[in-house]
Coordinates of C-alpha atoms in Angstrom, one line a residue:
Chain A
X1 CA -54.1 -56.9 -6.4
X2 CA -54.9 -57.4 -10.1
X3 CA -55.0 -54.2 -11.3
X4 CA -52.1 -51.7 -12.0
X5 CA -51.7 -48.0 -12.3
X6 CA -48.6 -45.7 -12.8
X7 CA -48.8 -42.3 -11.2
X8 CA -46.1 -39.6 -11.2
X9 CA -47.3 -36.9 -8.7
X10 CA -45.3 -33.7 -9.0
X11 CA -44.9 -31.5 -5.7
X12 CA -43.7 -27.7 -5.6
X13 CA -40.7 -28.4 -3.2
X14 CA -37.3 -29.2 -4.4
X15 CA -34.9 -27.6 -1.9
X16 CA -35.9 -28.5 1.9
X17 CA -34.8 -31.9 2.4
X18 CA -37.0 -32.5 5.5
X19 CA -40.0 -31.6 3.5
X20 CA -39.2 -33.6 0.7
X21 CA -38.6 -36.7 2.9
X22 CA -42.0 -36.1 4.6
X23 CA -43.7 -36.0 1.3
X24 CA -42.0 -39.1 0.1
X25 CA -42.2 -41.1 3.2
X26 CA -46.1 -42.2 2.8
X27 CA -45.2 -43.9 -0.5
X28 CA -42.7 -46.2 1.2
X29 CA -43.3 -49.8 2.7
X30 CA -47.0 -49.6 1.9
X31 CA -48.5 -52.6 0.3
X32 CA -49.5 -52.3 -3.1
X33 CA -47.7 -49.1 -3.6
X34 CA -44.2 -49.3 -5.0
X35 CA -41.9 -46.4 -5.2
X36 CA -39.8 -46.3 -8.5
X37 CA -38.0 -43.2 -8.3
X38 CA -38.2 -39.6 -6.6
X39 CA -36.2 -36.9 -7.7
X40 CA -36.0 -33.3 -6.1
X41 CA -34.5 -30.4 -8.5
X42 CA -33.4 -27.3 -6.9
X43 CA -33.7 -25.2 -9.8
X44 CA -37.2 -26.3 -10.7
X45 CA -38.0 -26.4 -7.1
X46 CA -40.0 -29.4 -7.7
X47 CA -40.3 -32.9 -6.7
X48 CA -41.2 -35.8 -9.1
X49 CA -42.4 -39.1 -7.7
X50 CA -42.8 -42.4 -9.7
X51 CA -45.1 -44.9 -8.2
X52 CA -46.7 -48.0 -9.7
X53 CA -49.1 -50.4 -7.9
X54 CA -52.7 -50.9 -6.9
X55 CA -55.1 -47.9 -7.2
X56 CA -56.4 -47.9 -3.7
X57 CA -52.9 -47.9 -2.0
X58 CA -51.7 -45.3 -4.2
X59 CA -54.6 -43.0 -3.8
X60 CA -54.1 -43.5 0.1
X61 CA -50.5 -42.4 0.0
X62 CA -51.4 -39.6 -2.3
X63 CA -53.6 -38.3 0.4
X64 CA -51.0 -38.6 3.1
X65 CA -48.5 -36.9 0.9
X66 CA -50.7 -34.3 0.0
X67 CA -51.5 -33.4 3.5
X68 CA -47.7 -32.9 4.0
X69 CA -47.5 -30.7 1.1
X70 CA -50.4 -28.6 1.7
X71 CA -49.3 -28.0 5.4
X72 CA -45.7 -27.2 4.5
X73 CA -45.6 -25.4 0.9
X74 CA -46.9 -21.7 0.5
X75 CA -47.2 -20.9 -3.2
X76 CA -47.1 -17.3 -2.2
X77 CA -43.5 -17.4 -1.7
X78 CA -42.5 -20.3 -3.7
X79 CA -40.1 -19.7 -6.4
X80 CA -38.5 -22.1 -9.1
X81 CA -37.9 -22.4 -12.8
X82 CA -40.6 -24.9 -13.4
X83 CA -44.5 -23.6 -14.2
X84 CA -46.9 -24.6 -11.3
X85 CA -49.9 -23.7 -9.6
X86 CA -50.3 -25.7 -6.4
X87 CA -48.1 -27.4 -3.7
X88 CA -49.4 -30.7 -5.3
X89 CA -49.0 -29.4 -8.7
X90 CA -50.4 -32.4 -10.9
X91 CA -51.2 -36.0 -10.4
X92 CA -51.5 -38.1 -13.6
X93 CA -53.0 -41.5 -13.6
X94 CA -51.9 -44.1 -16.2
X95 CA -53.5 -47.3 -16.9
X96 CA -50.9 -50.2 -17.0
X97 CA -52.7 -53.4 -16.5
X98 CA -56.4 -54.8 -15.7
X99 CA -57.9 -51.2 -16.1
X100 CA -59.2 -49.3 -19.2
X101 CA -58.5 -45.8 -19.7
X102 CA -62.3 -45.2 -19.0
X103 CA -61.9 -46.7 -15.7
X104 CA -58.9 -44.7 -14.8
X105 CA -60.7 -41.4 -15.8
X106 CA -63.4 -42.6 -13.4
X107 CA -60.6 -43.5 -10.6
X108 CA -59.3 -40.0 -11.4
X109 CA -62.8 -38.3 -10.8
X110 CA -63.3 -40.2 -7.7
X111 CA -59.7 -39.5 -6.4
X112 CA -60.5 -35.5 -7.2
X113 CA -63.3 -35.4 -5.2
X114 CA -61.8 -37.1 -2.1
X115 CA -58.7 -34.9 -2.4
X116 CA -60.6 -31.8 -2.3
X117 CA -62.8 -33.2 0.6
X118 CA -59.9 -34.1 2.6
X119 CA -57.4 -31.1 1.8
X120 CA -59.6 -28.5 0.6
X121 CA -57.5 -27.9 -2.7
X122 CA -59.7 -27.2 -5.6
X123 CA -59.0 -29.5 -8.4
X124 CA -58.7 -29.0 -12.3
X125 CA -59.0 -32.0 -14.8
X126 CA -56.8 -32.5 -17.6
X127 CA -55.8 -34.9 -20.4
X128 CA -58.5 -37.9 -20.7
X129 CA -60.1 -36.7 -17.6
X130 CA -60.9 -33.3 -18.8
X131 CA -64.8 -32.4 -19.1
X132 CA -64.2 -29.2 -21.1
X133 CA -62.8 -29.7 -24.8
X134 CA -60.7 -26.4 -24.5
X135 CA -59.0 -27.5 -21.5
X136 CA -57.0 -30.9 -21.8
X137 CA -53.4 -30.1 -22.1
X138 CA -52.0 -29.3 -18.6
X139 CA -50.4 -26.1 -20.0
X140 CA -53.9 -24.9 -20.9
X141 CA -54.8 -25.6 -17.3
X142 CA -52.0 -24.2 -15.6
X143 CA -51.6 -21.1 -18.0
X144 CA -50.6 -18.0 -15.9
X145 CA -49.6 -20.5 -13.0
X146 CA -50.6 -19.8 -9.4
X147 CA -50.1 -16.1 -9.4
X148 CA -52.5 -15.4 -12.3
X149 CA -55.2 -18.2 -11.6
X150 CA -55.8 -17.4 -8.2
X151 CA -57.6 -14.2 -9.7
X152 CA -58.8 -15.9 -13.0
X153 CA -60.4 -18.7 -11.2
X154 CA -63.0 -16.2 -9.5
X155 CA -63.4 -14.2 -12.7
X156 CA -63.1 -16.1 -15.8
X157 CA -65.6 -19.2 -16.1
X158 CA -63.2 -21.0 -18.4
X159 CA -60.6 -21.2 -15.6
X160 CA -63.1 -22.4 -13.3
X161 CA -62.3 -25.3 -10.9
X162 CA -63.6 -28.8 -11.9
X163 CA -64.0 -29.8 -8.2
X164 CA -64.3 -27.5 -5.3
X165 CA -65.0 -23.6 -5.2
X166 CA -63.8 -21.2 -7.6
X167 CA -61.1 -20.1 -5.0
X168 CA -57.8 -21.4 -4.7
X169 CA -56.4 -22.9 -1.4
X170 CA -54.8 -19.8 0.3
X171 CA -51.3 -21.3 0.5
X172 CA -51.4 -24.5 -1.6
X173 CA -53.2 -23.2 -4.9
X174 CA -54.9 -25.8 -7.1
X175 CA -54.0 -29.1 -8.3
X176 CA -54.5 -30.6 -11.7
X177 CA -55.6 -34.3 -11.7
X178 CA -56.1 -36.2 -14.9
X179 CA -55.9 -39.8 -16.6
X180 CA -53.5 -40.3 -19.4
X181 CA -51.8 -42.8 -21.6
X182 CA -48.0 -43.9 -21.0
X183 CA -45.6 -41.8 -22.7
X184 CA -42.7 -43.5 -24.2
X185 CA -39.8 -41.3 -25.0
X186 CA -38.2 -42.9 -28.0
X187 CA -35.4 -40.9 -30.1
X188 CA -33.8 -41.9 -33.2
X189 CA -30.0 -40.9 -34.2
X190 CA -29.1 -40.4 -37.7
X191 CA -25.8 -40.6 -39.4
X192 CA -25.3 -37.0 -40.4
X193 CA -24.6 -33.5 -39.0
X194 CA -27.2 -31.9 -41.1
X195 CA -29.9 -31.1 -38.5
X196 CA -32.1 -30.0 -41.3
X197 CA -32.8 -33.6 -42.1
X198 CA -33.8 -34.4 -38.6
X199 CA -36.2 -31.4 -38.4
X200 CA -37.9 -32.2 -41.7
X201 CA -38.3 -36.0 -40.5
X202 CA -39.3 -34.8 -37.2
X203 CA -42.2 -32.7 -38.9
X204 CA -43.2 -35.8 -41.2
X205 CA -43.4 -38.3 -38.7
X206 CA -45.6 -36.3 -36.0
X207 CA -49.3 -36.0 -35.8
X208 CA -49.5 -32.2 -36.3
X209 CA -48.1 -32.4 -39.7
X210 CA -49.8 -35.4 -41.1
X211 CA -47.6 -38.3 -39.6
X212 CA -48.7 -40.9 -37.2
X213 CA -51.5 -39.9 -35.1
X214 CA -49.8 -40.7 -31.5
X215 CA -46.4 -39.5 -32.0
X216 CA -45.0 -35.9 -31.0
X217 CA -41.6 -35.2 -32.3
X218 CA -39.0 -32.6 -33.7
X219 CA -35.6 -32.8 -35.1
X220 CA -32.5 -31.7 -32.9
X221 CA -28.7 -31.4 -33.2
X222 CA -26.4 -33.6 -31.2
X223 CA -23.1 -31.7 -32.0
X224 CA -21.1 -33.8 -29.5
X225 CA -22.0 -36.8 -31.0
X226 CA -21.7 -35.7 -34.7
X227 CA -25.2 -36.9 -35.1
X228 CA -28.7 -35.4 -35.5
X229 CA -31.7 -36.8 -33.6
X230 CA -35.4 -37.2 -34.3
X231 CA -36.7 -36.6 -30.6
X232 CA -40.2 -38.2 -29.8
X233 CA -42.9 -39.0 -27.4
X234 CA -45.1 -41.8 -28.5
X235 CA -48.2 -40.9 -26.6
X236 CA -49.8 -44.2 -27.3
X237 CA -47.6 -47.1 -28.1
X238 CA -50.3 -49.7 -28.6
X239 CA -51.7 -47.8 -31.6
X240 CA -48.3 -46.5 -33.0
X241 CA -45.9 -49.3 -32.4
X242 CA -42.1 -48.6 -32.0
X243 CA -41.0 -50.5 -34.9
X244 CA -43.5 -48.7 -37.6
X245 CA -42.2 -45.2 -36.2
X246 CA -38.4 -46.4 -36.6
X247 CA -39.0 -47.9 -40.0
X248 CA -40.5 -44.9 -41.4
X249 CA -37.9 -42.6 -40.1
X250 CA -35.2 -45.1 -41.8
X251 CA -37.3 -44.7 -44.9
X252 CA -37.4 -41.1 -45.0
X253 CA -33.6 -40.7 -44.1
X254 CA -32.8 -42.8 -47.1
X255 CA -33.8 -40.1 -49.4
X256 CA -30.7 -38.5 -48.4
X257 CA -28.6 -41.6 -48.1
X258 CA -28.6 -41.3 -44.2
X259 CA -28.9 -44.3 -42.1
X260 CA -30.1 -44.9 -38.5
X261 CA -27.1 -44.7 -36.4
X262 CA -29.1 -46.0 -33.0
X263 CA -32.0 -45.1 -30.9
X264 CA -32.7 -44.4 -27.4
X265 CA -35.5 -45.4 -25.0
X266 CA -35.5 -42.9 -22.2
X267 CA -36.8 -43.7 -18.9
X268 CA -39.4 -46.5 -18.3
X269 CA -41.3 -48.4 -20.9
X270 CA -44.0 -50.8 -20.6
X271 CA -43.1 -54.4 -21.6
X272 CA -45.9 -54.3 -24.3
X273 CA -44.2 -51.8 -26.2
X274 CA -40.9 -53.7 -26.5
X275 CA -42.7 -57.3 -26.9
X276 CA -44.9 -55.6 -29.9
X277 CA -41.6 -54.7 -31.7
X278 CA -40.1 -58.1 -31.1
X279 CA -42.8 -59.9 -32.2
X280 CA -43.1 -57.9 -35.3
X281 CA -39.3 -58.4 -36.1
X282 CA -38.9 -62.0 -35.2
X283 CA -42.0 -62.5 -37.2
X284 CA -43.8 -64.7 -34.1
X285 CA -47.0 -65.8 -34.8
X286 CA -49.7 -65.3 -32.1
X287 CA -47.4 -64.3 -29.5
X288 CA -49.0 -63.7 -26.1
X289 CA -47.4 -61.5 -23.6
X290 CA -48.6 -64.1 -20.8
X291 CA -46.0 -66.3 -22.4
X292 CA -43.5 -64.1 -20.9
X293 CA -42.2 -65.9 -17.7
X294 CA -42.0 -62.5 -15.5
X295 CA -45.2 -61.2 -16.8
X296 CA -47.1 -64.7 -15.8
X297 CA -45.3 -64.4 -12.4
X298 CA -46.3 -60.9 -11.9
X299 CA -50.0 -61.8 -12.8
X300 CA -49.8 -64.5 -10.1
X301 CA -48.2 -62.3 -7.4
X302 CA -50.6 -59.7 -7.8
X303 CA -53.4 -62.3 -7.0
X304 CA -52.0 -62.9 -3.5
Chain B
X1 CA -37.5 -62.9 -1.9
X2 CA -35.0 -61.5 -4.3
X3 CA -34.0 -64.8 -5.9
X4 CA -36.1 -66.6 -8.9
X5 CA -36.0 -69.8 -10.4
X6 CA -38.1 -72.1 -12.3
X7 CA -38.8 -75.7 -11.4
X8 CA -40.5 -78.4 -13.7
X9 CA -40.9 -81.6 -11.5
X10 CA -42.2 -84.7 -13.2
X11 CA -44.1 -87.2 -11.4
X12 CA -45.0 -90.9 -12.4
X13 CA -48.9 -90.5 -12.0
X14 CA -51.3 -89.4 -14.9
X15 CA -54.2 -91.3 -14.3
X16 CA -55.3 -91.4 -10.6
X17 CA -57.2 -88.0 -10.2
X18 CA -57.1 -88.1 -6.3
X19 CA -53.2 -88.9 -6.5
X20 CA -52.6 -86.0 -8.8
X21 CA -54.4 -83.5 -6.8
X22 CA -52.6 -84.7 -3.6
X23 CA -49.1 -84.2 -5.5
X24 CA -50.1 -80.6 -6.9
X25 CA -51.8 -79.6 -3.6
X26 CA -48.4 -78.5 -1.8
X27 CA -47.5 -76.1 -4.7
X28 CA -50.9 -74.1 -4.2
X29 CA -51.2 -71.1 -1.8
X30 CA -47.7 -71.2 -0.8
X31 CA -46.0 -67.6 -0.3
X32 CA -43.1 -67.7 -2.9
X33 CA -44.0 -70.6 -5.0
X34 CA -46.1 -69.8 -8.1
X35 CA -47.8 -72.8 -9.8
X36 CA -47.8 -71.9 -13.6
X37 CA -49.4 -75.1 -14.7
X38 CA -50.0 -78.7 -14.1
X39 CA -50.5 -81.3 -16.9
X40 CA -51.3 -84.8 -16.4
X41 CA -51.3 -87.2 -19.2
X42 CA -52.9 -90.7 -19.1
X43 CA -50.8 -92.4 -22.0
X44 CA -47.5 -91.2 -20.5
X45 CA -49.1 -92.0 -16.9
X46 CA -47.0 -88.9 -15.8
X47 CA -47.8 -85.3 -14.3
X48 CA -45.6 -82.4 -15.2
X49 CA -45.7 -79.3 -13.0
X50 CA -44.5 -75.9 -13.9
X51 CA -43.3 -73.6 -10.9
X52 CA -41.6 -70.4 -10.6
X53 CA -40.6 -68.4 -7.4
X54 CA -38.1 -68.7 -4.5
X55 CA -35.8 -71.5 -4.0
X56 CA -36.8 -72.1 -0.4
X57 CA -40.5 -72.1 -1.0
X58 CA -40.0 -74.4 -4.1
X59 CA -37.9 -76.9 -2.3
X60 CA -40.2 -77.1 0.9
X61 CA -43.2 -77.7 -1.4
X62 CA -41.1 -80.3 -3.6
X63 CA -40.5 -82.2 -0.2
X64 CA -44.2 -82.2 0.7
X65 CA -45.3 -83.2 -2.9
X66 CA -42.4 -85.9 -3.0
X67 CA -43.6 -87.7 0.4
X68 CA -47.3 -87.8 -1.4
X69 CA -45.6 -89.5 -4.5
X70 CA -43.4 -91.8 -2.7
X71 CA -46.4 -93.0 -0.4
X72 CA -48.9 -93.7 -3.5
X73 CA -46.9 -94.5 -6.5
X74 CA -45.2 -98.0 -7.0
X75 CA -42.9 -98.4 -9.8
X76 CA -43.1 -102.1 -9.7
X77 CA -46.7 -101.7 -11.1
X78 CA -46.3 -98.5 -12.8
X79 CA -47.2 -98.3 -16.7
X80 CA -46.8 -95.5 -19.1
X81 CA -45.6 -94.5 -22.8
X82 CA -42.8 -92.0 -21.1
X83 CA -39.5 -93.4 -19.7
X84 CA -39.2 -93.3 -16.3
X85 CA -37.1 -94.3 -13.2
X86 CA -39.0 -93.1 -10.1
X87 CA -42.2 -91.9 -8.5
X88 CA -40.7 -88.4 -8.6
X89 CA -39.0 -88.9 -11.9
X90 CA -37.1 -85.7 -12.4
X91 CA -36.5 -82.4 -10.9
X92 CA -35.1 -79.5 -12.8
X93 CA -33.9 -76.2 -11.3
X94 CA -33.5 -73.2 -13.9
X95 CA -32.1 -69.9 -12.6
X96 CA -34.1 -67.0 -13.9
X97 CA -33.1 -64.0 -11.9
X98 CA -30.5 -63.0 -9.0
X99 CA -28.7 -66.6 -9.2
X100 CA -26.0 -68.0 -11.1
X101 CA -26.0 -71.5 -12.8
X102 CA -23.1 -72.4 -10.2
X103 CA -25.4 -71.2 -7.3
X104 CA -28.2 -73.4 -9.0
X105 CA -26.0 -76.3 -9.1
X106 CA -25.2 -75.8 -5.6
X107 CA -28.9 -75.6 -4.7
X108 CA -29.7 -78.8 -6.6
X109 CA -26.9 -80.7 -4.8
X110 CA -28.0 -79.5 -1.3
X111 CA -31.7 -80.2 -2.0
X112 CA -30.7 -83.8 -3.4
X113 CA -29.3 -84.5 0.2
X114 CA -32.5 -83.3 1.9
X115 CA -34.5 -85.1 -0.6
X116 CA -32.6 -88.3 0.1
X117 CA -32.8 -87.6 3.9
X118 CA -36.3 -87.0 4.3
X119 CA -37.7 -89.4 1.4
X120 CA -35.1 -92.3 1.3
X121 CA -35.0 -92.2 -2.4
X122 CA -31.3 -92.2 -3.8
X123 CA -30.5 -89.1 -6.3
X124 CA -29.0 -89.1 -9.4
X125 CA -27.4 -85.8 -10.8
X126 CA -28.0 -84.7 -14.5
X127 CA -27.1 -81.8 -16.7
X128 CA -25.1 -78.9 -15.0
X129 CA -25.3 -80.7 -11.7
X130 CA -23.7 -83.9 -12.9
X131 CA -20.4 -84.8 -11.3
X132 CA -19.6 -87.5 -13.9
X133 CA -18.8 -86.5 -17.4
X134 CA -20.3 -89.7 -19.1
X135 CA -23.6 -88.9 -17.2
X136 CA -24.9 -85.3 -18.0
X137 CA -27.9 -86.2 -20.1
X138 CA -31.3 -87.5 -18.7
X139 CA -31.3 -90.2 -21.3
X140 CA -28.1 -91.4 -20.0
X141 CA -29.0 -91.3 -16.2
X142 CA -32.4 -93.1 -17.1
X143 CA -31.3 -95.7 -19.5
X144 CA -33.1 -98.8 -19.2
X145 CA -35.7 -97.2 -16.8
X146 CA -36.6 -98.4 -13.4
X147 CA -36.6 -101.8 -14.2
X148 CA -32.9 -102.0 -15.4
X149 CA -31.7 -99.4 -13.0
X150 CA -32.7 -101.1 -9.9
X151 CA -30.2 -103.9 -10.7
X152 CA -27.6 -102.0 -12.4
X153 CA -27.4 -99.4 -9.6
X154 CA -26.1 -102.4 -7.4
X155 CA -23.9 -103.8 -9.7
X156 CA -22.5 -101.3 -12.3
X157 CA -20.2 -98.6 -10.8
X158 CA -20.9 -96.3 -13.7
X159 CA -24.6 -96.4 -12.9
X160 CA -24.2 -95.6 -9.0
X161 CA -26.4 -93.3 -7.2
X162 CA -24.9 -89.8 -6.4
X163 CA -26.6 -89.4 -3.3
X164 CA -27.8 -92.3 -0.8
X165 CA -27.1 -96.2 -1.2
X166 CA -26.8 -98.3 -4.4
X167 CA -30.0 -99.5 -3.9
X168 CA -33.2 -98.1 -5.3
X169 CA -36.1 -97.3 -3.2
X170 CA -38.3 -100.4 -3.2
X171 CA -41.5 -98.7 -4.7
X172 CA -40.4 -95.1 -5.6
X173 CA -37.2 -96.0 -7.4
X174 CA -34.6 -93.3 -8.0
X175 CA -34.8 -89.4 -8.6
X176 CA -32.8 -87.4 -11.2
X177 CA -32.2 -83.8 -9.9
X178 CA -30.2 -81.4 -11.8
X179 CA -29.7 -77.7 -12.8
X180 CA -30.1 -76.8 -16.4
X181 CA -30.5 -73.5 -18.5
X182 CA -33.8 -72.3 -19.7
X183 CA -34.9 -73.9 -23.0
X184 CA -36.6 -71.7 -25.4
X185 CA -38.6 -73.7 -28.2
X186 CA -38.2 -71.4 -31.4
X187 CA -39.5 -72.7 -34.7
X188 CA -39.1 -70.8 -37.9
X189 CA -41.5 -71.7 -41.0
X190 CA -40.4 -71.4 -44.4
X191 CA -42.4 -70.8 -47.5
X192 CA -41.9 -73.8 -49.4
X193 CA -43.2 -77.3 -49.4
X194 CA -39.8 -78.9 -50.1
X195 CA -38.9 -80.3 -46.5
X196 CA -35.4 -81.2 -47.8
X197 CA -34.7 -77.5 -47.5
X198 CA -35.7 -77.4 -43.7
X199 CA -33.7 -80.5 -43.0
X200 CA -30.5 -78.9 -44.7
X201 CA -31.1 -75.7 -42.7
X202 CA -32.0 -77.8 -39.5
X203 CA -28.6 -79.2 -39.6
X204 CA -26.7 -75.9 -40.7
X205 CA -28.0 -74.2 -37.6
X206 CA -27.5 -76.7 -34.9
X207 CA -24.2 -77.2 -32.5
X208 CA -23.9 -80.8 -33.6
X209 CA -23.2 -79.9 -37.5
X210 CA -21.1 -76.7 -36.9
X211 CA -23.7 -74.1 -36.4
X212 CA -24.7 -72.1 -33.4
X213 CA -23.5 -73.8 -30.1
X214 CA -26.4 -73.3 -28.2
X215 CA -28.9 -74.5 -30.6
X216 CA -30.6 -78.1 -31.3
X217 CA -32.6 -78.2 -34.5
X218 CA -33.9 -80.4 -37.1
X219 CA -36.3 -79.8 -40.4
X220 CA -40.0 -81.0 -40.4
X221 CA -42.6 -80.8 -42.6
X222 CA -46.0 -78.9 -41.9
X223 CA -48.0 -80.5 -44.8
X224 CA -51.4 -79.1 -43.3
X225 CA -49.9 -75.7 -43.5
X226 CA -48.1 -76.3 -46.9
X227 CA -44.9 -75.0 -45.2
X228 CA -41.8 -76.7 -43.7
X229 CA -40.3 -75.8 -40.4
X230 CA -36.9 -75.6 -38.7
X231 CA -37.9 -76.9 -35.5
X232 CA -35.4 -75.7 -32.6
X233 CA -34.6 -75.5 -29.0
X234 CA -32.3 -72.9 -28.0
X235 CA -30.5 -74.3 -24.8
X236 CA -28.8 -70.8 -23.8
X237 CA -30.7 -67.9 -25.2
X238 CA -28.1 -65.4 -23.7
X239 CA -25.5 -66.9 -25.6
X240 CA -27.3 -67.6 -29.0
X241 CA -30.0 -64.7 -29.2
X242 CA -33.2 -65.5 -31.2
X243 CA -32.6 -62.7 -33.9
X244 CA -29.2 -64.3 -34.7
X245 CA -30.8 -67.7 -35.2
X246 CA -33.7 -66.2 -37.2
X247 CA -31.4 -64.0 -39.7
X248 CA -29.1 -67.0 -40.2
X249 CA -31.9 -69.1 -41.3
X250 CA -33.3 -66.5 -43.5
X251 CA -29.9 -66.1 -45.1
X252 CA -29.6 -69.8 -45.7
X253 CA -33.2 -70.1 -47.1
X254 CA -32.7 -67.1 -49.5
X255 CA -30.1 -69.4 -51.3
X256 CA -33.4 -71.2 -52.8
X257 CA -35.2 -68.0 -53.2
X258 CA -37.3 -69.3 -50.0
X259 CA -38.3 -66.7 -47.4
X260 CA -39.6 -66.8 -43.7
X261 CA -43.3 -67.1 -43.6
X262 CA -43.3 -66.9 -39.8
X263 CA -42.0 -68.3 -36.4
X264 CA -43.4 -69.5 -33.3
X265 CA -42.5 -69.4 -29.6
X266 CA -43.9 -72.3 -27.9
X267 CA -44.5 -72.3 -24.4
X268 CA -42.8 -69.8 -21.9
X269 CA -40.1 -67.5 -22.6
X270 CA -37.9 -65.3 -20.4
X271 CA -38.6 -61.6 -20.9
X272 CA -34.7 -60.9 -21.5
X273 CA -35.0 -63.4 -24.7
X274 CA -37.5 -61.2 -26.2
X275 CA -35.9 -57.8 -25.1
X276 CA -32.7 -58.7 -26.5
X277 CA -34.2 -59.3 -30.1
X278 CA -36.3 -55.9 -29.5
X279 CA -33.2 -54.0 -28.7
X280 CA -31.2 -55.3 -31.7
X281 CA -33.8 -54.7 -34.2
X282 CA -35.1 -51.3 -32.8
X283 CA -31.1 -50.5 -32.4
X284 CA -31.6 -49.3 -28.9
X285 CA -28.3 -48.1 -27.4
X286 CA -27.8 -49.0 -23.8
X287 CA -31.0 -50.8 -23.1
X288 CA -31.5 -51.9 -19.6
X289 CA -34.3 -54.5 -18.8
X290 CA -34.9 -52.5 -15.7
X291 CA -36.3 -49.8 -17.7
X292 CA -39.2 -52.4 -18.2
X293 CA -42.1 -51.3 -15.9
X294 CA -43.4 -54.7 -15.0
X295 CA -39.8 -56.1 -14.5
X296 CA -38.9 -53.2 -12.3
X297 CA -42.3 -53.7 -10.3
X298 CA -41.4 -57.3 -10.0
X299 CA -38.1 -56.5 -8.4
X300 CA -39.7 -54.2 -6.0
X301 CA -42.6 -56.9 -5.2
X302 CA -40.0 -59.4 -4.5
X303 CA -38.3 -57.3 -1.8
X304 CA -41.4 -57.3 0.1

């Protein structure tokens, strides 16, 4: 394989261990499909699976796992703290290497058709795969959850399915499928207990208030640490590099004589996001990610 | 495979294309052995092969390639600008992942015995594999080259072989085998045309003059760029991080009001070297290299 995607499908089952294991099984020991993590949450009654690998292998596994979920989960009796509209609730495809966002959107559309053909569960596109400007965010697609959507899909044209009929699957509901960029969770902790400073900077750094166009952020209090935090999602780390966001926050905080105590990278991060910032601070001219031994090796192993 | 080493064997053939191809062939299309690069130089009459992968696969390929080299190269008639003592001149083993330096030394010793058993070429240990304090550097091992060594090995106990008899192979000479750390080539360019400043800083930064214990360095002129350079090898990037070396040079240069124009990373570099510096400058608390998507994927692919 020479193309790499990330995929984090969410299933509406976080309690029955046998069902969870049966859903996760198709992602294991499959050539080209690598299971990073699977986490079931009882309160949310939800299973989140993290995958990385080659598109065909991941799509094949998703169909197999989807069949298990459709056969075992009934949305009419499902209860959990997390919003949901289907047994297979959401499938995001994220380009990692050797694939453009446009190709990833095309992949998601083709997969959506196969998903409906084989599972008879209607599909709703979201994020970059959306074909309706008013329906790109998952919250818009899933508004009212399964209970409301099963009626609205029949009556409200703005809530119609993108693939399949305007009628949800009687037990498995509907599934949101879409391509989206990799999210980097990046938090900056400030040496102050004044949460107002973090809140003001959280606004200044984020797109919705005139900040960086690829940053979502807000200020939160960390009383147990005696610090405050600018908590962020970088929705396109290639356009808005981590070092620019950090130095912007440092500059804003200096207005109050406040310094950066430290930062957090939460969860997974693509190598490029860290290497970009390393090359900036180390002032490396013409650095190429292929100079990194492990990335070069990964390229060669993928050609096997 | 779960263990990763780098290996850069040097062969004394840079001119005959058919011999070069026959030596490189065993490194191609072999599971667990990945060929990064092979460069033949006519003036040096030398072939440098860059490999990365699993120790057993690399060792098997080295034996095969060594047999070709021993059968086709005659040191009695070999001429080239680069010092050499054998058809297979030097084989360095470098730990990359899942293997300690001690284990890499053990690997080199075991391989040296196999190399002698199968090729009848005596082996001389060097670097971390050396068992003689006065013979660790390759220059010490190879002093006088093939022509002198073939006599000295018989008469001078300090030049005796570590594996095999005290008589070189009649055509293939002897081979230096050893484990060593990864070398990072890191150069810092300064905004001045005064090469004395680079020379002074080159001395201050290096181990031999009281600087960092894992840095070799010197100042050189870059007249075509109108800059000067502190040119360095970091011989243990885990002990002496890149950011520390850069900031030290920046501090020294400031004494003359000189600033850092940029830096160069020449050739391959392990991910950890760049990630260490990224985590420092981005002030990331508790960053783990396993958070990097591609490194995690490489781990999983190696378990296949």
